[in-house]
Amino acid sequence: QTAMNRSNVQYGRDDSATTKTQTPQTAFLIFALTATQVATALHPKRPAVTTACHAAYYLEDIATNAQNLVTAAITNAQKANIEAAKLLAVANSKAGAEALAARILGLTMLGSATQVLDTIKRKLDIINAGTTAAAELAGQMLAVQELETTAIESSKYVAAASAYTNGNNIQAKPKVTPHQHGSCMKTAKERQAHEGKTVDQTPNNHNLVLFALKPVNLPTKAANNDLTLCGSSGGTPGTDTVDSHPCTNAQNTNIALKGGKIFTNQKITITRQHGAAHENYGQSTASGAVPTPQTIAKSTAAIAKLEEAAADIGTLSATLDIKTLITAADLRERLAKAIDGENAKYSDQETKTKVDNLLKEVIGENGDEIKNAVGKSLDDMTPPKAAVGGNGDRQLKTITNPKELADAATCYTVRRFINEQEVKKKKQESPSCPTNTDKLTEPAKSADECKKHKTSETLQR
């Protein structure tokens, strides 16, 4: 018979021959898998970003949170797969409404877990690109913090008369002063602190604070100013510098170069408003600085896509809650098609009644049937030693090895098949001969009639 031909069957709780005892359970493994909040906020809660080190910390947190997001989603899906395997094992060991409830839950959870993993797979390139972009941008912030110390050293005085003779020429000697313990490190094992009041991101409005290096603005042309060549009548050539013996205006007996920093950092704040899907962050306005606006734009575009992917994965993972799954609109639509055919819709009143009656039969009014029937089976079942090894006392709820769960489900399936075949064989051997359970209104057959019946069935086979 097709699903359409069976559509006149009405599912109702009173039709079931299965008695369900409302036994309170101390714990239900079926509800052990709760909706994990895998939508980890990519943007961390930190104090205001005021240095390149702070900017690096913030971006590193985004990269770390992205990795945690994927790990949490995969872990969530793995738990769902394990729970699904246990539910299917229960389904293969039971009959009637309890078997159907366990099977629907197991398959629905399996489908949801697969959907999460499939989404991660499809979004993996975006996640990797966004994570890499955040990490690369963080690395550039660490470089900005170090290179900000780049300077020109002050030179020693040279007699003006010989300043242009080979060997006496004044040179601009660059220097960098690296941090003793590494970029943004306070000690060999401790980073520079990021202290202050936590700043929360504005809803639907994400900010990234970055720093870029740009050349310093030269000071006015005057003696003793940074990066300026000046003269003195008293500075000792080869010994004194402008720092130890300042220049004097209009003196040219001895000349020297006053050193100074050549870079300064520029704070950049770029914003992404979530008014439109996949909208990128704004452009950096720090022209003539490094990292350039183009470099920043490439990285922040990847981070924006990472935010979208994170939202998608978080939404999917949240549907792994069992009660959410069993009451989902999608399940009702699938049941509608299973009952009334491929074109059926749950919105059709006749189909809706059938689906609702079936769900009431399987899960109860509010899921209590699942807790007290399937949940109890999950708590109490002990798979055969032949399937999972051990001493034969391992409870199903304690098993997490996928292969062992598959072996348990296989064992229950095979045993159920064998039992069904034995029952079928017994019915074929004496389908209507007198038994203790025959209806009283049915007249008993004679021995000859039974013999003829068996002979007839043998010939038909």
XYZ file of C-alpha atoms in Angstrom:
461
model
C 0.000 0.000 0.000
C 1.127 3.520 -0.701
C 1.258 6.283 1.865
C -1.781 7.829 0.139
C -3.806 4.636 0.520
C -2.998 4.479 4.211
C -4.023 8.063 4.798
C -7.426 7.131 6.225
C -5.781 5.774 9.376
C -6.445 8.026 12.371
C -3.740 8.075 15.007
C -5.086 8.531 18.504
C -3.785 7.843 21.997
C -6.710 5.533 22.842
C -5.819 3.219 19.938
C -2.558 2.120 21.470
C -2.321 -1.205 23.221
C 0.886 -0.110 24.926
C 0.587 0.959 28.549
C 2.961 3.752 29.522
C 3.747 4.077 33.197
C 4.523 7.626 34.340
C 7.583 6.756 36.396
C 9.626 9.769 37.563
C 13.250 9.418 36.524
C 16.170 10.912 38.380
C 18.015 11.609 35.159
C 17.233 11.189 31.508
C 20.107 10.625 29.167
C 17.830 11.709 26.381
C 17.968 15.258 27.753
C 21.688 15.202 28.440
C 22.314 16.898 25.126
C 21.169 20.438 25.723
C 21.420 23.340 23.339
C 25.059 24.289 23.625
C 25.620 27.968 23.098
C 28.183 27.519 20.350
C 27.551 30.949 18.955
C 30.542 32.202 20.902
C 30.778 35.952 20.541
C 33.621 36.545 18.140
C 34.188 40.015 19.537
C 35.623 39.771 23.057
C 34.681 41.877 26.036
C 37.782 43.915 26.799
C 38.711 47.358 28.116
C 39.111 50.188 25.633
C 41.822 49.571 23.040
C 44.437 52.300 23.478
C 47.661 50.687 22.231
C 48.761 48.470 19.391
C 49.220 45.684 21.952
C 45.587 45.991 22.993
C 44.550 45.862 19.341
C 46.607 42.687 18.885
C 44.991 41.064 21.930
C 41.526 41.900 20.614
C 42.189 40.443 17.170
C 43.807 37.336 18.648
C 40.655 36.819 20.704
C 38.557 36.948 17.528
C 40.743 34.255 15.945
C 40.611 32.117 19.104
C 36.852 32.529 19.460
C 36.391 31.430 15.847
C 38.348 28.253 16.549
C 36.345 27.668 19.726
C 33.151 28.178 17.746
C 34.013 25.393 15.311
C 35.251 23.111 18.085
C 32.058 23.624 20.094
C 29.848 22.975 17.058
C 31.718 19.780 16.144
C 31.628 18.601 19.764
C 27.922 19.347 19.881
C 27.321 17.363 16.697
C 29.424 14.460 17.985
C 27.329 14.311 21.153
C 24.209 14.350 19.008
C 25.530 11.456 16.908
C 26.263 9.447 20.043
C 22.817 10.149 21.489
C 21.234 9.301 18.133
C 23.040 5.953 18.098
C 21.733 5.185 21.599
C 18.204 6.127 20.607
C 18.367 3.887 17.545
C 19.612 1.048 19.727
C 16.570 1.546 21.962
C 14.300 1.694 18.916
C 15.665 -1.611 17.637
C 15.011 -3.291 20.975
C 11.443 -2.046 21.502
C 8.093 -2.177 19.739
C 5.121 0.071 19.172
C 4.989 3.735 20.126
C 8.167 3.606 22.195
C 10.158 2.234 19.264
C 8.703 4.856 16.937
C 9.453 7.669 19.403
C 13.053 6.562 19.833
C 13.524 6.123 16.091
C 12.041 9.534 15.222
C 14.189 11.226 17.851
C 17.324 9.369 16.799
C 16.901 10.074 13.099
C 15.912 13.698 13.691
C 18.895 14.290 15.938
C 21.164 12.526 13.467
C 19.873 14.747 10.681
C 20.383 17.893 12.731
C 23.932 16.892 13.661
C 24.697 16.113 10.031
C 23.345 19.509 9.041
C 25.693 21.208 11.506
C 28.702 19.296 10.196
C 27.671 19.974 6.604
C 27.374 23.693 7.341
C 30.815 23.737 8.953
C 32.217 21.971 5.904
C 30.601 24.472 3.530
C 31.690 27.428 5.661
C 35.154 26.085 6.432
C 36.972 28.159 3.807
C 35.291 31.319 5.114
C 36.076 30.394 8.720
C 39.713 29.640 7.907
C 40.101 32.838 5.881
C 38.524 34.977 8.605
C 40.554 33.348 11.356
C 43.753 33.790 9.352
C 42.902 37.428 8.585
C 42.336 38.232 12.263
C 45.587 36.492 13.232
C 47.545 38.252 10.475
C 46.162 41.643 11.463
C 47.054 40.894 15.093
C 50.599 40.112 13.981
C 50.789 43.449 12.204
C 49.683 45.195 15.404
C 52.523 43.478 17.279
C 54.922 44.698 14.592
C 53.539 48.236 14.870
C 54.211 48.167 18.623
C 57.849 47.154 18.054
C 58.603 49.337 15.030
C 57.209 52.405 16.757
C 60.553 52.578 18.587
C 62.484 53.029 15.323
C 64.639 56.154 15.526
C 67.730 57.931 14.196
C 70.588 58.214 16.682
C 72.146 61.581 17.398
C 75.583 61.792 15.741
C 78.823 63.049 17.259
C 80.070 66.468 16.311
C 82.344 66.802 13.296
C 84.432 69.864 12.507
C 82.621 71.705 9.760
C 85.814 72.128 7.766
C 86.233 68.350 7.408
C 82.580 67.260 7.543
C 82.518 66.446 3.856
C 85.797 64.558 3.773
C 85.526 60.800 3.279
C 85.605 59.159 6.673
C 84.145 62.187 8.449
C 80.766 62.398 6.730
C 77.839 62.646 9.109
C 75.495 59.654 8.759
C 71.956 59.017 9.968
C 72.202 55.812 11.996
C 68.846 54.054 12.494
C 68.072 52.013 15.583
C 65.247 49.900 16.940
C 64.711 49.223 20.643
C 63.024 45.815 20.869
C 61.146 44.906 24.016
C 63.351 42.798 26.246
C 60.942 39.877 26.592
C 59.257 40.132 23.204
C 56.522 42.188 21.638
C 53.937 43.277 24.216
C 55.551 41.076 26.887
C 56.007 42.330 30.456
C 58.094 39.329 31.468
C 59.193 36.164 29.718
C 55.827 34.582 30.559
C 53.476 37.503 31.155
C 52.023 39.913 28.656
C 51.592 43.614 29.214
C 48.299 44.133 30.996
C 45.126 45.339 29.340
C 43.305 46.935 32.235
C 40.289 49.132 32.649
C 36.524 48.993 32.490
C 35.119 46.523 29.971
C 33.645 48.136 26.888
C 30.627 46.346 25.409
C 30.014 46.351 21.678
C 26.946 48.257 20.567
C 24.233 45.854 19.309
C 24.384 45.389 15.524
C 27.443 47.600 15.455
C 30.954 46.164 15.625
C 34.078 48.291 15.960
C 37.685 47.367 15.317
C 40.365 49.658 16.737
C 43.697 49.385 14.927
C 46.982 51.273 14.811
C 49.096 52.138 11.783
C 52.623 53.493 11.496
C 53.235 56.722 9.622
C 56.261 59.054 9.353
C 56.526 61.690 12.049
C 55.870 65.282 11.124
C 59.154 67.170 11.078
C 59.524 69.899 13.683
C 60.299 73.501 12.793
C 63.773 74.096 11.417
C 65.696 75.135 14.509
C 68.796 74.110 16.430
C 68.412 71.058 18.684
C 65.110 69.927 17.128
C 64.735 66.246 16.257
C 66.067 65.031 12.904
C 67.828 68.338 12.319
C 71.450 69.130 11.387
C 72.808 71.964 13.562
C 76.061 73.588 14.681
C 77.985 74.472 17.803
C 81.148 76.295 18.682
C 81.771 74.282 21.816
C 80.880 70.660 21.100
C 83.966 68.435 20.978
C 84.261 66.612 17.620
C 84.222 62.825 17.945
C 83.024 62.972 21.555
C 80.018 65.164 22.175
C 76.571 64.848 20.635
C 73.721 67.317 20.430
C 72.150 65.482 23.373
C 75.170 66.100 25.632
C 76.157 69.486 24.240
C 73.302 71.362 22.526
C 73.670 73.269 19.297
C 73.652 77.044 19.138
C 71.803 79.084 16.556
C 73.982 80.456 13.738
C 77.091 78.506 14.873
C 78.918 76.350 12.315
C 82.277 75.504 13.883
C 81.221 71.937 14.554
C 78.103 70.274 13.180
C 76.029 67.244 14.203
C 72.687 65.552 13.542
C 70.095 65.573 16.300
C 68.323 62.212 16.280
C 64.722 61.288 17.003
C 61.857 58.901 16.283
C 60.883 58.523 12.653
C 57.484 56.840 13.116
C 54.349 57.628 15.037
C 51.205 55.546 15.281
C 47.755 56.572 14.173
C 44.668 55.178 15.846
C 42.073 53.862 13.400
C 38.489 52.948 14.282
C 36.464 51.147 11.650
C 32.858 50.103 12.050
C 30.591 47.463 10.614
C 26.889 48.142 10.821
C 24.675 45.091 10.374
C 21.992 46.790 8.364
C 22.584 44.633 5.304
C 23.725 41.055 4.862
C 27.462 40.570 4.384
C 28.183 44.291 4.716
C 31.885 44.954 5.153
C 33.663 47.168 7.633
C 34.308 50.775 6.750
C 37.538 51.918 5.120
C 40.629 53.060 6.995
C 41.352 56.764 6.529
C 45.038 56.462 7.435
C 46.613 57.189 4.057
C 50.390 56.978 3.836
C 50.450 54.619 6.817
C 51.213 50.934 7.324
C 49.222 48.704 7.304
C 47.608 50.447 4.380
C 43.844 50.972 3.996
C 43.906 48.327 1.254
C 45.602 45.779 3.516
C 43.182 46.491 6.345
C 40.163 46.302 4.025
C 41.182 42.849 2.796
C 41.488 41.530 6.339
C 38.311 43.118 7.696
C 36.276 41.850 4.733
C 37.309 38.307 5.673
C 36.452 38.987 9.325
C 32.997 40.278 8.319
C 32.321 37.036 6.422
C 33.559 35.098 9.440
C 30.932 36.859 11.560
C 28.210 35.769 9.134
C 29.445 32.165 9.147
C 29.580 32.174 12.942
C 25.972 33.314 13.126
C 24.887 30.523 10.760
C 26.697 27.810 12.713
C 25.433 29.105 16.033
C 21.822 29.073 14.881
C 22.063 25.512 13.569
C 23.801 24.152 16.638
C 21.142 25.587 18.934
C 18.543 23.256 17.343
C 20.183 20.161 18.829
C 17.948 20.392 21.888
C 15.796 17.260 21.868
C 12.515 18.856 22.832
C 13.058 21.537 20.186
C 13.682 18.839 17.595
C 10.614 16.752 18.390
C 8.310 19.787 18.330
C 9.878 21.473 15.296
C 7.694 22.556 12.394
C 10.027 20.734 10.014
C 9.289 17.403 11.719
C 5.544 17.998 11.407
C 5.925 18.632 7.691
C 7.916 15.424 7.247
C 5.347 13.423 9.186
C 2.580 14.949 7.063
C 4.246 13.643 3.892
C 4.889 10.247 5.490
C 1.194 9.898 6.372
C -0.606 11.501 3.423
C 1.933 11.424 0.607
C 4.574 13.647 -0.931
C 2.221 16.558 -1.642
C 0.723 16.658 1.841
C 1.102 19.706 4.059
C 0.736 20.027 7.784
C -1.425 23.112 7.257
C -4.188 20.921 5.767
C -6.634 20.323 8.610
C -7.197 16.620 7.935
C -3.476 15.928 7.719
C -2.799 18.132 10.735
C -5.183 16.068 12.831
C -3.398 12.850 11.873
C 0.040 14.290 12.588
C -1.036 15.756 15.917
C -2.619 12.470 16.975
C 0.528 10.589 16.035
C 2.733 12.983 17.975
C 0.464 12.730 21.009
C 0.715 8.958 20.773
C 4.483 9.030 20.430
C 5.648 11.890 22.645
C 2.647 12.750 24.792
C 1.160 16.159 25.393
C 4.415 17.853 26.327
C 7.202 15.295 25.967
C 6.562 13.440 29.234
C 6.006 10.166 27.359
C 9.539 10.388 26.028
C 10.975 11.019 29.472
C 9.161 8.113 31.070
C 9.416 5.537 28.291
C 12.399 6.119 26.030
C 14.277 7.917 28.789
C 13.836 4.991 31.156
C 15.046 2.574 28.488
C 18.151 4.669 27.930
C 18.821 4.650 31.665
C 18.185 0.947 32.213
C 19.332 -0.835 29.051
C 22.393 -3.070 29.272
C 23.572 -4.192 25.811
C 24.657 -7.825 25.458
C 28.253 -8.692 26.258
C 28.588 -10.095 22.749
C 27.998 -6.607 21.357
C 29.991 -4.308 23.638
C 32.324 -6.602 25.547
C 33.018 -6.199 29.242
C 31.310 -8.288 31.894
C 27.850 -7.847 30.464
C 26.958 -5.099 32.932
C 27.791 -2.006 30.867
C 24.833 0.346 30.714
C 23.917 1.925 27.405
C 23.986 5.428 28.904
C 27.690 5.056 29.799
C 28.829 3.973 26.328
C 30.247 6.699 24.075
C 32.313 4.685 21.606
C 30.547 4.999 18.208
C 31.563 1.486 17.126
C 30.266 -0.090 20.329
C 26.974 1.772 19.960
C 26.695 0.590 16.363
C 27.439 -2.972 17.486
C 24.732 -2.729 20.157
C 22.166 -1.445 17.655
C 23.151 -4.204 15.216
C 22.790 -6.856 17.906
C 19.314 -5.636 18.871
C 18.291 -5.447 15.209
C 19.426 -9.002 14.452
C 17.827 -10.447 17.585
C 14.554 -8.679 16.852
C 14.600 -10.010 13.295
C 15.218 -13.556 14.527
C 12.394 -13.287 17.066
C 10.005 -11.962 14.425
C 10.924 -14.829 12.102
C 10.285 -17.371 14.843
C 6.878 -15.845 15.617
C 6.040 -15.794 11.925
C 7.077 -19.423 11.564
C 4.888 -20.507 14.473
C 1.896 -18.679 13.016
C 2.443 -20.336 9.642
C 2.614 -23.768 11.231
C -0.708 -23.392 13.105
C -2.448 -20.230 11.959
C -6.011 -21.212 12.883
C -5.797 -24.437 14.846
C -7.293 -24.484 18.349
C -5.192 -22.603 20.893
C -5.813 -21.271 24.352
C -6.040 -17.752 22.963
C -8.580 -18.437 20.182
C -11.855 -16.518 20.314
C -14.660 -18.517 21.935
C -16.990 -17.786 19.034
C -14.723 -19.547 16.543
C -15.564 -23.266 16.265
C -12.640 -25.572 16.798
C -11.315 -27.388 13.746
C -10.998 -31.118 13.658
C -7.645 -32.868 13.412
C -8.354 -33.722 9.747
C -9.145 -30.065 8.966
C -5.873 -28.955 10.546
C -3.989 -31.606 8.565
C -5.616 -30.427 5.327
C -4.794 -26.810 6.190
C -1.125 -27.601 6.753
C -0.926 -29.635 3.528
C -2.518 -26.770 1.586
C -0.063 -24.212 2.968
C 2.871 -26.510 2.207
C 1.773 -26.786 -1.438
C 1.318 -23.003 -1.666
C 4.823 -22.448 -0.408
